[in-house]
Short mmCIF file of N, CA and C in Angstrom, two decimals:
data_model
loop_
_atom_site.label_atom_id
_atom_site.label_comp_id
_atom_site.label_asym_id
_atom_site.label_seq_id
_atom_site.Cartn_x
_atom_site.Cartn_y
_atom_site.Cartn_z
N MET R 1445 114.14 42.79 119.27
CA MET R 1445 114.47 41.38 119.05
C MET R 1445 113.26 40.49 119.34
N LYS R 1446 112.53 40.81 120.46
CA LYS R 1446 111.36 40.00 120.80
C LYS R 1446 110.31 40.08 119.70
N LYS R 1447 110.16 41.31 119.14
CA LYS R 1447 109.17 41.47 118.06
C LYS R 1447 109.56 40.65 116.84
N LEU R 1448 110.84 40.64 116.54
CA LEU R 1448 111.33 39.88 115.39
C LEU R 1448 111.09 38.38 115.61
N LEU R 1449 111.42 37.88 116.80
CA LEU R 1449 111.19 36.47 117.11
C LEU R 1449 109.70 36.14 117.05
N PHE R 1450 108.88 37.01 117.59
CA PHE R 1450 107.43 36.79 117.57
C PHE R 1450 106.92 36.75 116.13
N THR R 1451 107.40 37.68 115.29
CA THR R 1451 107.01 37.71 113.88
C THR R 1451 107.42 36.42 113.18
N ILE R 1452 108.63 35.96 113.42
CA ILE R 1452 109.10 34.70 112.82
C ILE R 1452 108.24 33.54 113.30
N PHE R 1453 107.91 33.53 114.58
CA PHE R 1453 107.07 32.48 115.15
C PHE R 1453 105.70 32.45 114.47
N ILE R 1454 105.07 33.63 114.35
CA ILE R 1454 103.75 33.71 113.71
C ILE R 1454 103.84 33.28 112.26
N PHE R 1455 104.88 33.72 111.55
CA PHE R 1455 105.05 33.35 110.16
C PHE R 1455 105.19 31.83 110.03
N THR R 1456 105.97 31.21 110.91
CA THR R 1456 106.17 29.75 110.88
C THR R 1456 104.85 29.02 111.13
N ILE R 1457 104.08 29.49 112.11
CA ILE R 1457 102.78 28.87 112.41
C ILE R 1457 101.87 28.96 111.19
N CYS R 1458 101.82 30.14 110.56
CA CYS R 1458 100.97 30.33 109.39
C CYS R 1458 101.41 29.43 108.24
N ALA R 1459 102.72 29.33 108.03
CA ALA R 1459 103.23 28.49 106.95
C ALA R 1459 102.87 27.02 107.18
N VAL R 1460 102.99 26.57 108.42
CA VAL R 1460 102.63 25.18 108.74
C VAL R 1460 101.14 24.98 108.55
N SER R 1461 100.33 25.94 108.99
CA SER R 1461 98.87 25.83 108.84
C SER R 1461 98.47 25.74 107.39
N VAL R 1462 99.09 26.56 106.54
CA VAL R 1462 98.75 26.55 105.12
C VAL R 1462 99.11 25.21 104.51
N SER R 1463 100.28 24.66 104.87
CA SER R 1463 100.68 23.39 104.28
C SER R 1463 99.83 22.24 104.78
N ALA R 1464 99.16 22.40 105.93
CA ALA R 1464 98.35 21.33 106.49
C ALA R 1464 96.88 21.40 106.06
N GLN R 1465 96.52 22.42 105.26
CA GLN R 1465 95.13 22.54 104.84
C GLN R 1465 94.72 21.36 103.98
N VAL R 1466 93.43 21.04 104.06
CA VAL R 1466 92.88 19.97 103.25
C VAL R 1466 92.39 20.57 101.94
N TYR R 1467 92.83 20.02 100.85
CA TYR R 1467 92.36 20.48 99.55
C TYR R 1467 91.38 19.45 99.03
N LEU R 1468 90.13 19.90 98.88
CA LEU R 1468 89.06 19.00 98.49
C LEU R 1468 88.92 18.97 96.98
N SER R 1469 88.46 17.84 96.48
CA SER R 1469 88.19 17.75 95.06
C SER R 1469 86.98 18.63 94.74
N PRO R 1470 86.83 19.05 93.49
CA PRO R 1470 85.73 19.93 93.12
C PRO R 1470 84.34 19.33 93.41
N ASP R 1471 84.22 18.00 93.44
CA ASP R 1471 82.91 17.39 93.67
C ASP R 1471 82.65 17.09 95.15
N ALA R 1472 83.53 17.55 96.03
CA ALA R 1472 83.34 17.33 97.46
C ALA R 1472 82.14 18.15 97.96
N VAL R 1473 81.46 17.61 98.96
CA VAL R 1473 80.30 18.28 99.53
C VAL R 1473 80.76 19.49 100.32
N LYS R 1474 80.15 20.62 100.08
CA LYS R 1474 80.44 21.85 100.83
C LYS R 1474 79.40 21.97 101.93
N THR R 1475 79.84 22.34 103.11
CA THR R 1475 78.94 22.52 104.24
C THR R 1475 78.55 23.98 104.35
N THR R 1476 77.25 24.23 104.40
CA THR R 1476 76.71 25.58 104.49
C THR R 1476 76.29 25.86 105.93
N VAL R 1477 76.61 27.04 106.42
CA VAL R 1477 76.24 27.43 107.78
C VAL R 1477 74.80 27.94 107.78
N ILE R 1478 74.01 27.46 108.76
CA ILE R 1478 72.61 27.91 108.89
C ILE R 1478 72.32 28.31 110.32
N ASP R 1479 71.22 29.02 110.49
CA ASP R 1479 70.77 29.38 111.83
C ASP R 1479 69.43 28.69 112.09
N GLY R 1480 68.79 29.01 113.19
CA GLY R 1480 67.54 28.35 113.57
C GLY R 1480 66.42 28.55 112.57
N GLU R 1481 66.30 29.75 112.01
CA GLU R 1481 65.24 30.02 111.03
C GLU R 1481 65.47 29.22 109.75
N GLN R 1482 66.72 29.16 109.32
CA GLN R 1482 67.03 28.40 108.12
C GLN R 1482 66.80 26.91 108.35
N LEU R 1483 67.04 26.44 109.57
CA LEU R 1483 66.75 25.05 109.91
C LEU R 1483 65.26 24.78 109.75
N LYS R 1484 64.45 25.68 110.23
CA LYS R 1484 63.00 25.54 110.10
C LYS R 1484 62.60 25.48 108.63
N MET R 1485 63.27 26.26 107.80
CA MET R 1485 62.98 26.26 106.37
C MET R 1485 63.37 24.93 105.72
N LEU R 1486 64.44 24.31 106.19
CA LEU R 1486 64.81 22.99 105.67
C LEU R 1486 63.68 21.99 105.89
N ALA R 1487 63.13 21.99 107.09
CA ALA R 1487 62.03 21.07 107.41
C ALA R 1487 60.81 21.43 106.60
N LYS R 1488 60.56 22.70 106.39
CA LYS R 1488 59.38 23.14 105.64
C LYS R 1488 59.52 22.88 104.15
N SER R 1489 60.73 22.61 103.69
CA SER R 1489 60.92 22.39 102.25
C SER R 1489 60.13 21.17 101.78
N ALA R 1490 59.67 20.34 102.71
CA ALA R 1490 58.84 19.21 102.34
C ALA R 1490 57.51 19.67 101.76
N GLU R 1491 57.12 20.88 102.06
CA GLU R 1491 55.86 21.39 101.53
C GLU R 1491 55.90 21.53 100.02
N ASN R 1492 57.05 21.33 99.42
CA ASN R 1492 57.18 21.33 97.97
C ASN R 1492 56.84 19.96 97.40
N GLU R 1493 56.11 19.18 98.18
CA GLU R 1493 55.65 17.85 97.80
C GLU R 1493 56.79 16.86 97.62
N GLN R 1494 57.80 17.00 98.42
CA GLN R 1494 58.91 16.06 98.42
C GLN R 1494 59.25 15.75 99.88
N PRO R 1495 59.27 14.48 100.26
CA PRO R 1495 59.65 14.14 101.64
C PRO R 1495 61.07 14.61 101.95
N VAL R 1496 61.30 14.96 103.22
CA VAL R 1496 62.61 15.43 103.66
C VAL R 1496 63.08 14.57 104.83
N LEU R 1497 64.31 14.10 104.73
CA LEU R 1497 64.98 13.39 105.82
C LEU R 1497 66.11 14.28 106.31
N ILE R 1498 66.12 14.56 107.61
CA ILE R 1498 67.18 15.39 108.19
C ILE R 1498 67.86 14.58 109.28
N ASN R 1499 69.19 14.53 109.21
CA ASN R 1499 69.96 13.85 110.24
C ASN R 1499 70.90 14.86 110.89
N PHE R 1500 70.82 14.95 112.22
CA PHE R 1500 71.70 15.80 113.01
C PHE R 1500 72.82 14.93 113.54
N TRP R 1501 74.05 15.37 113.37
CA TRP R 1501 75.21 14.54 113.69
C TRP R 1501 76.39 15.44 114.08
N ALA R 1502 77.48 14.81 114.49
CA ALA R 1502 78.73 15.52 114.77
C ALA R 1502 79.90 14.56 114.56
N THR R 1503 81.04 15.12 114.21
CA THR R 1503 82.23 14.30 113.99
C THR R 1503 82.70 13.63 115.27
N TRP R 1504 82.41 14.23 116.43
CA TRP R 1504 82.84 13.70 117.72
C TRP R 1504 81.85 12.68 118.31
N CYS R 1505 80.74 12.47 117.65
CA CYS R 1505 79.65 11.62 118.15
C CYS R 1505 79.84 10.18 117.68
N GLY R 1506 80.17 9.28 118.61
CA GLY R 1506 80.39 7.87 118.27
C GLY R 1506 79.20 7.22 117.58
N PRO R 1507 77.98 7.34 118.12
CA PRO R 1507 76.82 6.75 117.44
C PRO R 1507 76.59 7.35 116.05
N CYS R 1508 76.91 8.62 115.88
CA CYS R 1508 76.75 9.25 114.56
C CYS R 1508 77.67 8.57 113.55
N ARG R 1509 78.88 8.27 113.98
CA ARG R 1509 79.85 7.59 113.10
C ARG R 1509 79.39 6.18 112.76
N VAL R 1510 78.76 5.51 113.73
CA VAL R 1510 78.29 4.14 113.52
C VAL R 1510 77.22 4.10 112.43
N GLU R 1511 76.27 5.04 112.48
CA GLU R 1511 75.14 4.99 111.55
C GLU R 1511 75.44 5.63 110.19
N PHE R 1512 76.50 6.43 110.10
CA PHE R 1512 76.73 7.23 108.90
C PHE R 1512 76.84 6.41 107.61
N PRO R 1513 77.55 5.29 107.58
CA PRO R 1513 77.61 4.51 106.33
C PRO R 1513 76.21 4.08 105.85
N ASP R 1514 75.33 3.70 106.77
CA ASP R 1514 73.97 3.32 106.39
C ASP R 1514 73.21 4.52 105.82
N LEU R 1515 73.43 5.69 106.39
CA LEU R 1515 72.74 6.88 105.90
C LEU R 1515 73.20 7.26 104.50
N VAL R 1516 74.49 7.11 104.23
CA VAL R 1516 75.01 7.40 102.89
C VAL R 1516 74.37 6.44 101.89
N GLU R 1517 74.25 5.19 102.26
CA GLU R 1517 73.62 4.20 101.38
C GLU R 1517 72.14 4.52 101.15
N ILE R 1518 71.46 4.92 102.20
CA ILE R 1518 70.05 5.30 102.07
C ILE R 1518 69.92 6.49 101.12
N ASP R 1519 70.80 7.48 101.26
CA ASP R 1519 70.77 8.62 100.35
C ASP R 1519 70.97 8.17 98.91
N GLN R 1520 71.93 7.29 98.68
CA GLN R 1520 72.19 6.80 97.32
C GLN R 1520 70.97 6.07 96.75
N ASP R 1521 70.30 5.30 97.59
CA ASP R 1521 69.17 4.50 97.13
C ASP R 1521 67.89 5.30 96.92
N TYR R 1522 67.71 6.39 97.64
CA TYR R 1522 66.42 7.09 97.62
C TYR R 1522 66.44 8.48 97.00
N ARG R 1523 67.57 9.08 96.79
CA ARG R 1523 67.60 10.45 96.27
C ARG R 1523 66.86 10.55 94.94
N GLU R 1524 67.12 9.66 94.02
CA GLU R 1524 66.47 9.72 92.70
C GLU R 1524 65.00 9.33 92.76
N LYS R 1525 64.57 8.80 93.88
CA LYS R 1525 63.16 8.41 94.02
C LYS R 1525 62.32 9.52 94.66
N GLY R 1526 62.95 10.67 94.93
CA GLY R 1526 62.20 11.81 95.44
C GLY R 1526 62.43 12.15 96.89
N LEU R 1527 63.41 11.53 97.55
CA LEU R 1527 63.70 11.87 98.94
C LEU R 1527 64.74 13.00 98.97
N ASN R 1528 64.44 14.04 99.69
CA ASN R 1528 65.38 15.14 99.90
C ASN R 1528 66.05 14.89 101.24
N PHE R 1529 67.30 14.44 101.24
CA PHE R 1529 68.01 14.06 102.45
C PHE R 1529 69.12 15.07 102.70
N VAL R 1530 69.10 15.70 103.87
CA VAL R 1530 70.14 16.65 104.25
C VAL R 1530 70.71 16.27 105.61
N ILE R 1531 71.95 16.62 105.83
CA ILE R 1531 72.59 16.38 107.12
C ILE R 1531 72.93 17.73 107.75
N VAL R 1532 72.79 17.80 109.08
CA VAL R 1532 73.07 19.04 109.80
C VAL R 1532 74.07 18.71 110.91
N SER R 1533 75.26 19.25 110.78
CA SER R 1533 76.29 19.04 111.80
C SER R 1533 76.07 20.00 112.95
N ILE R 1534 76.31 19.50 114.15
CA ILE R 1534 76.27 20.34 115.35
C ILE R 1534 77.69 20.59 115.86
N ASP R 1535 78.66 20.31 115.01
CA ASP R 1535 80.07 20.53 115.37
C ASP R 1535 80.35 22.01 115.58
N ASP R 1536 81.52 22.29 116.15
CA ASP R 1536 81.99 23.65 116.32
C ASP R 1536 82.31 24.25 114.96
N PHE R 1537 81.94 25.50 114.78
CA PHE R 1537 82.16 26.20 113.52
C PHE R 1537 83.61 26.14 113.06
N GLY R 1538 84.55 26.06 113.98
CA GLY R 1538 85.97 26.07 113.66
C GLY R 1538 86.45 24.92 112.80
N ILE R 1539 85.66 23.84 112.68
CA ILE R 1539 86.13 22.70 111.88
C ILE R 1539 85.36 22.55 110.57
N ILE R 1540 84.60 23.58 110.19
CA ILE R 1540 83.79 23.49 108.98
C ILE R 1540 84.63 23.25 107.73
N ASP R 1541 85.86 23.72 107.71
CA ASP R 1541 86.70 23.55 106.53
C ASP R 1541 87.75 22.46 106.68
N THR R 1542 87.73 21.73 107.78
CA THR R 1542 88.76 20.70 107.98
C THR R 1542 88.11 19.35 108.28
N ARG R 1543 87.77 19.11 109.54
CA ARG R 1543 87.29 17.77 109.93
C ARG R 1543 85.96 17.40 109.30
N ILE R 1544 85.05 18.35 109.12
CA ILE R 1544 83.76 18.01 108.51
C ILE R 1544 83.94 17.53 107.08
N PRO R 1545 84.64 18.27 106.21
CA PRO R 1545 84.81 17.75 104.85
C PRO R 1545 85.62 16.46 104.80
N GLU R 1546 86.58 16.30 105.70
CA GLU R 1546 87.35 15.05 105.75
C GLU R 1546 86.41 13.88 106.08
N PHE R 1547 85.54 14.10 107.06
CA PHE R 1547 84.58 13.06 107.46
C PHE R 1547 83.66 12.71 106.30
N LEU R 1548 83.09 13.72 105.65
CA LEU R 1548 82.16 13.48 104.54
C LEU R 1548 82.87 12.78 103.38
N ALA R 1549 84.10 13.17 103.10
CA ALA R 1549 84.86 12.53 102.02
C ALA R 1549 85.17 11.08 102.35
N GLN R 1550 85.47 10.82 103.62
CA GLN R 1550 85.78 9.45 104.05
C GLN R 1550 84.63 8.50 103.73
N TYR R 1551 83.40 8.98 103.88
CA TYR R 1551 82.22 8.14 103.63
C TYR R 1551 81.60 8.37 102.26
N GLU R 1552 82.24 9.21 101.45
CA GLU R 1552 81.75 9.55 100.11
C GLU R 1552 80.31 10.05 100.17
N ALA R 1553 80.02 10.89 101.17
CA ALA R 1553 78.68 11.46 101.35
C ALA R 1553 78.41 12.51 100.28
N LYS R 1554 77.23 12.46 99.71
CA LYS R 1554 76.85 13.40 98.65
C LYS R 1554 75.65 14.26 99.04
N MET R 1555 75.01 13.95 100.17
CA MET R 1555 73.83 14.72 100.56
C MET R 1555 74.21 16.14 100.96
N PRO R 1556 73.32 17.10 100.76
CA PRO R 1556 73.63 18.48 101.18
C PRO R 1556 73.97 18.53 102.67
N SER R 1557 75.00 19.28 102.99
CA SER R 1557 75.52 19.33 104.36
C SER R 1557 75.42 20.75 104.91
N TYR R 1558 74.94 20.82 106.15
CA TYR R 1558 74.79 22.10 106.84
C TYR R 1558 75.44 22.01 108.21
N LEU R 1559 75.81 23.16 108.74
CA LEU R 1559 76.31 23.26 110.11
C LEU R 1559 75.47 24.33 110.78
N ILE R 1560 74.85 23.98 111.91
CA ILE R 1560 74.03 24.96 112.61
C ILE R 1560 74.94 25.80 113.50
N ASP R 1561 74.90 27.10 113.27
CA ASP R 1561 75.81 28.02 113.95
C ASP R 1561 75.12 28.67 115.15
N LEU R 1562 74.86 27.86 116.17
CA LEU R 1562 74.24 28.32 117.41
C LEU R 1562 74.95 27.64 118.57
N ASP R 1563 74.86 28.22 119.77
CA ASP R 1563 75.41 27.50 120.91
C ASP R 1563 74.51 26.30 121.22
N SER R 1564 74.95 25.45 122.09
CA SER R 1564 74.25 24.18 122.36
C SER R 1564 72.79 24.38 122.77
N ALA R 1565 72.53 25.29 123.69
CA ALA R 1565 71.16 25.51 124.16
C ALA R 1565 70.27 26.05 123.04
N GLU R 1566 70.81 26.97 122.23
CA GLU R 1566 70.03 27.53 121.12
C GLU R 1566 69.79 26.49 120.03
N THR R 1567 70.77 25.60 119.82
CA THR R 1567 70.60 24.52 118.85
C THR R 1567 69.45 23.62 119.27
N ILE R 1568 69.43 23.24 120.54
CA ILE R 1568 68.35 22.38 121.05
C ILE R 1568 67.01 23.08 120.88
N LYS R 1569 66.96 24.37 121.19
CA LYS R 1569 65.71 25.12 121.05
C LYS R 1569 65.26 25.16 119.59
N ALA R 1570 66.20 25.37 118.67
CA ALA R 1570 65.88 25.42 117.24
C ALA R 1570 65.37 24.07 116.75
N ILE R 1571 66.01 22.99 117.19
CA ILE R 1571 65.57 21.66 116.77
C ILE R 1571 64.18 21.35 117.32
N ARG R 1572 63.92 21.77 118.55
CA ARG R 1572 62.60 21.52 119.15
C ARG R 1572 61.47 22.25 118.42
N ARG R 1573 61.79 23.28 117.66
CA ARG R 1573 60.76 23.96 116.86
C ARG R 1573 60.24 23.06 115.75
N ILE R 1574 61.09 22.14 115.29
CA ILE R 1574 60.65 21.22 114.23
C ILE R 1574 60.42 19.80 114.76
N ALA R 1575 60.96 19.50 115.94
CA ALA R 1575 60.81 18.17 116.56
C ALA R 1575 60.60 18.38 118.06
N PRO R 1576 59.37 18.68 118.48
CA PRO R 1576 59.11 19.04 119.88
C PRO R 1576 59.56 18.00 120.92
N ARG R 1577 59.63 16.74 120.55
CA ARG R 1577 60.02 15.69 121.50
C ARG R 1577 61.53 15.48 121.60
N PHE R 1578 62.32 16.31 120.96
CA PHE R 1578 63.77 16.15 120.95
C PHE R 1578 64.34 16.24 122.36
N SER R 1579 65.15 15.24 122.73
CA SER R 1579 65.70 15.16 124.09
C SER R 1579 67.04 15.87 124.26
N GLY R 1580 67.69 16.23 123.16
CA GLY R 1580 69.00 16.85 123.26
C GLY R 1580 70.13 15.87 123.01
N THR R 1581 69.80 14.64 122.63
CA THR R 1581 70.79 13.58 122.38
C THR R 1581 70.94 13.37 120.88
N TYR R 1582 72.17 13.09 120.45
CA TYR R 1582 72.48 12.86 119.04
C TYR R 1582 73.01 11.45 118.84
N PRO R 1583 72.88 10.93 117.64
CA PRO R 1583 72.29 11.51 116.44
C PRO R 1583 70.77 11.60 116.55
N LEU R 1584 70.22 12.45 115.71
CA LEU R 1584 68.77 12.62 115.62
C LEU R 1584 68.39 12.55 114.15
N THR R 1585 67.41 11.71 113.85
CA THR R 1585 66.94 11.56 112.48
C THR R 1585 65.47 11.92 112.44
N LEU R 1586 65.11 12.81 111.52
CA LEU R 1586 63.73 13.26 111.36
C LEU R 1586 63.29 13.04 109.93
N LEU R 1587 62.08 12.52 109.75
CA LEU R 1587 61.51 12.34 108.42
C LEU R 1587 60.20 13.10 108.35
N PHE R 1588 60.10 13.97 107.35
CA PHE R 1588 58.90 14.76 107.11
C PHE R 1588 58.25 14.26 105.82
N ASN R 1589 56.93 14.13 105.83
CA ASN R 1589 56.26 13.69 104.60
C ASN R 1589 56.18 14.85 103.61
N ALA R 1590 55.58 14.62 102.47
CA ALA R 1590 55.53 15.61 101.40
C ALA R 1590 54.69 16.83 101.76
N LYS R 1591 53.95 16.76 102.85
CA LYS R 1591 53.16 17.91 103.30
C LYS R 1591 53.86 18.65 104.44
N GLY R 1592 55.08 18.23 104.80
CA GLY R 1592 55.84 18.91 105.83
C GLY R 1592 55.54 18.44 107.24
N LYS R 1593 54.81 17.33 107.38
CA LYS R 1593 54.48 16.82 108.71
C LYS R 1593 55.57 15.84 109.17
N LEU R 1594 56.02 16.01 110.41
CA LEU R 1594 57.01 15.09 110.99
C LEU R 1594 56.32 13.74 111.19
N VAL R 1595 56.84 12.70 110.52
CA VAL R 1595 56.22 11.38 110.59
C VAL R 1595 57.10 10.34 111.26
N TYR R 1596 58.38 10.66 111.45
CA TYR R 1596 59.30 9.71 112.08
C TYR R 1596 60.40 10.51 112.77
N GLN R 1597 60.70 10.12 114.01
CA GLN R 1597 61.77 10.76 114.78
C GLN R 1597 62.51 9.67 115.53
N LYS R 1598 63.83 9.65 115.39
CA LYS R 1598 64.64 8.65 116.07
C LYS R 1598 65.88 9.31 116.65
N THR R 1599 66.04 9.17 117.96
CA THR R 1599 67.25 9.60 118.63
C THR R 1599 68.13 8.37 118.79
N GLY R 1600 69.42 8.51 118.53
CA GLY R 1600 70.32 7.37 118.59
C GLY R 1600 70.48 6.76 117.21
N VAL R 1601 71.23 5.68 117.15
CA VAL R 1601 71.53 5.03 115.88
C VAL R 1601 70.25 4.46 115.26
N VAL R 1602 70.03 4.81 114.00
CA VAL R 1602 68.85 4.31 113.31
C VAL R 1602 69.07 2.86 112.87
N ASP R 1603 67.99 2.12 112.85
CA ASP R 1603 67.99 0.80 112.23
C ASP R 1603 67.65 1.05 110.76
N PRO R 1604 68.56 0.75 109.84
CA PRO R 1604 68.32 1.08 108.44
C PRO R 1604 67.04 0.44 107.87
N LYS R 1605 66.70 -0.76 108.32
CA LYS R 1605 65.48 -1.40 107.82
C LYS R 1605 64.24 -0.63 108.25
N ILE R 1606 64.23 -0.18 109.50
CA ILE R 1606 63.08 0.60 110.00
C ILE R 1606 63.01 1.94 109.28
N LEU R 1607 64.16 2.61 109.11
CA LEU R 1607 64.16 3.90 108.42
C LEU R 1607 63.71 3.74 106.98
N ARG R 1608 64.17 2.70 106.31
CA ARG R 1608 63.74 2.46 104.92
C ARG R 1608 62.24 2.22 104.85
N ALA R 1609 61.70 1.49 105.80
CA ALA R 1609 60.26 1.24 105.82
C ALA R 1609 59.49 2.55 105.99
N GLN R 1610 60.00 3.43 106.84
CA GLN R 1610 59.36 4.73 107.05
C GLN R 1610 59.45 5.59 105.79
N ILE R 1611 60.59 5.57 105.13
CA ILE R 1611 60.76 6.33 103.89
C ILE R 1611 59.82 5.78 102.82
N ASP R 1612 59.73 4.46 102.72
CA ASP R 1612 58.85 3.85 101.73
C ASP R 1612 57.40 4.30 101.90
N LYS R 1613 56.99 4.56 103.14
CA LYS R 1613 55.62 5.01 103.41
C LYS R 1613 55.34 6.41 102.86
N VAL R 1614 56.37 7.25 102.77
CA VAL R 1614 56.14 8.63 102.35
C VAL R 1614 56.48 8.90 100.89
N LEU R 1615 57.06 7.93 100.22
CA LEU R 1615 57.37 8.09 98.80
C LEU R 1615 56.24 7.52 97.96
N PRO R 1616 56.03 8.07 96.78
CA PRO R 1616 55.03 7.49 95.88
C PRO R 1616 55.33 6.01 95.65
N LYS R 1617 54.30 5.20 95.69
CA LYS R 1617 54.46 3.73 95.61
C LYS R 1617 55.22 3.27 94.37
N CYS R 1618 55.03 3.92 93.25
CA CYS R 1618 55.68 3.46 92.02
C CYS R 1618 57.20 3.68 92.03
N GLN R 1619 57.70 4.50 92.95
CA GLN R 1619 59.12 4.79 92.96
C GLN R 1619 59.91 3.98 94.00
N VAL R 1620 59.22 3.22 94.84
CA VAL R 1620 59.87 2.55 95.96
C VAL R 1620 60.53 1.26 95.50
N ARG R 1621 61.79 1.09 95.88
CA ARG R 1621 62.51 -0.15 95.60
C ARG R 1621 62.87 -0.79 96.92
N GLN R 1622 62.46 -2.00 97.15
CA GLN R 1622 62.79 -2.70 98.38
C GLN R 1622 64.24 -3.14 98.35
N LYS R 1623 64.88 -3.13 99.51
CA LYS R 1623 66.28 -3.56 99.59
C LYS R 1623 66.36 -4.83 100.39
#
């Protein structure tokens, strides 16, 4: 009898879980899991003569939520001008298919999304390989020029005007549009 009740309980939990899943539209941003080496490759992708902006964030991070609408707007304004903008979540792997896509959909984010699959200490170590001055506080925004050199680093909420000015410095002059 206990086994039967347990089986019914598990079945009920599974049925509720399935009905509560988030179904994303086909154009929703998919989050890819990366490790420390792949993170380093993201930063190095600037060596393809395209500046790279990387923002580290989390769904639980209040300052990350504050700056996110500005970052989405910056992505919209600069992607076609040659800026490669990616976001890297430091959230727990368990929410990659639920809260992360809900958050990105809420802000209509279109930039490539990654989740770093390391514990907290290893994440900090991996980030310090590309940003040696990283303090361990989020959000973190890094801008690499077209040669892969880190030219701007900001911990905490970015000022969109300052970030835009930094981006304008690394993009070809003929493509820059002032806002």
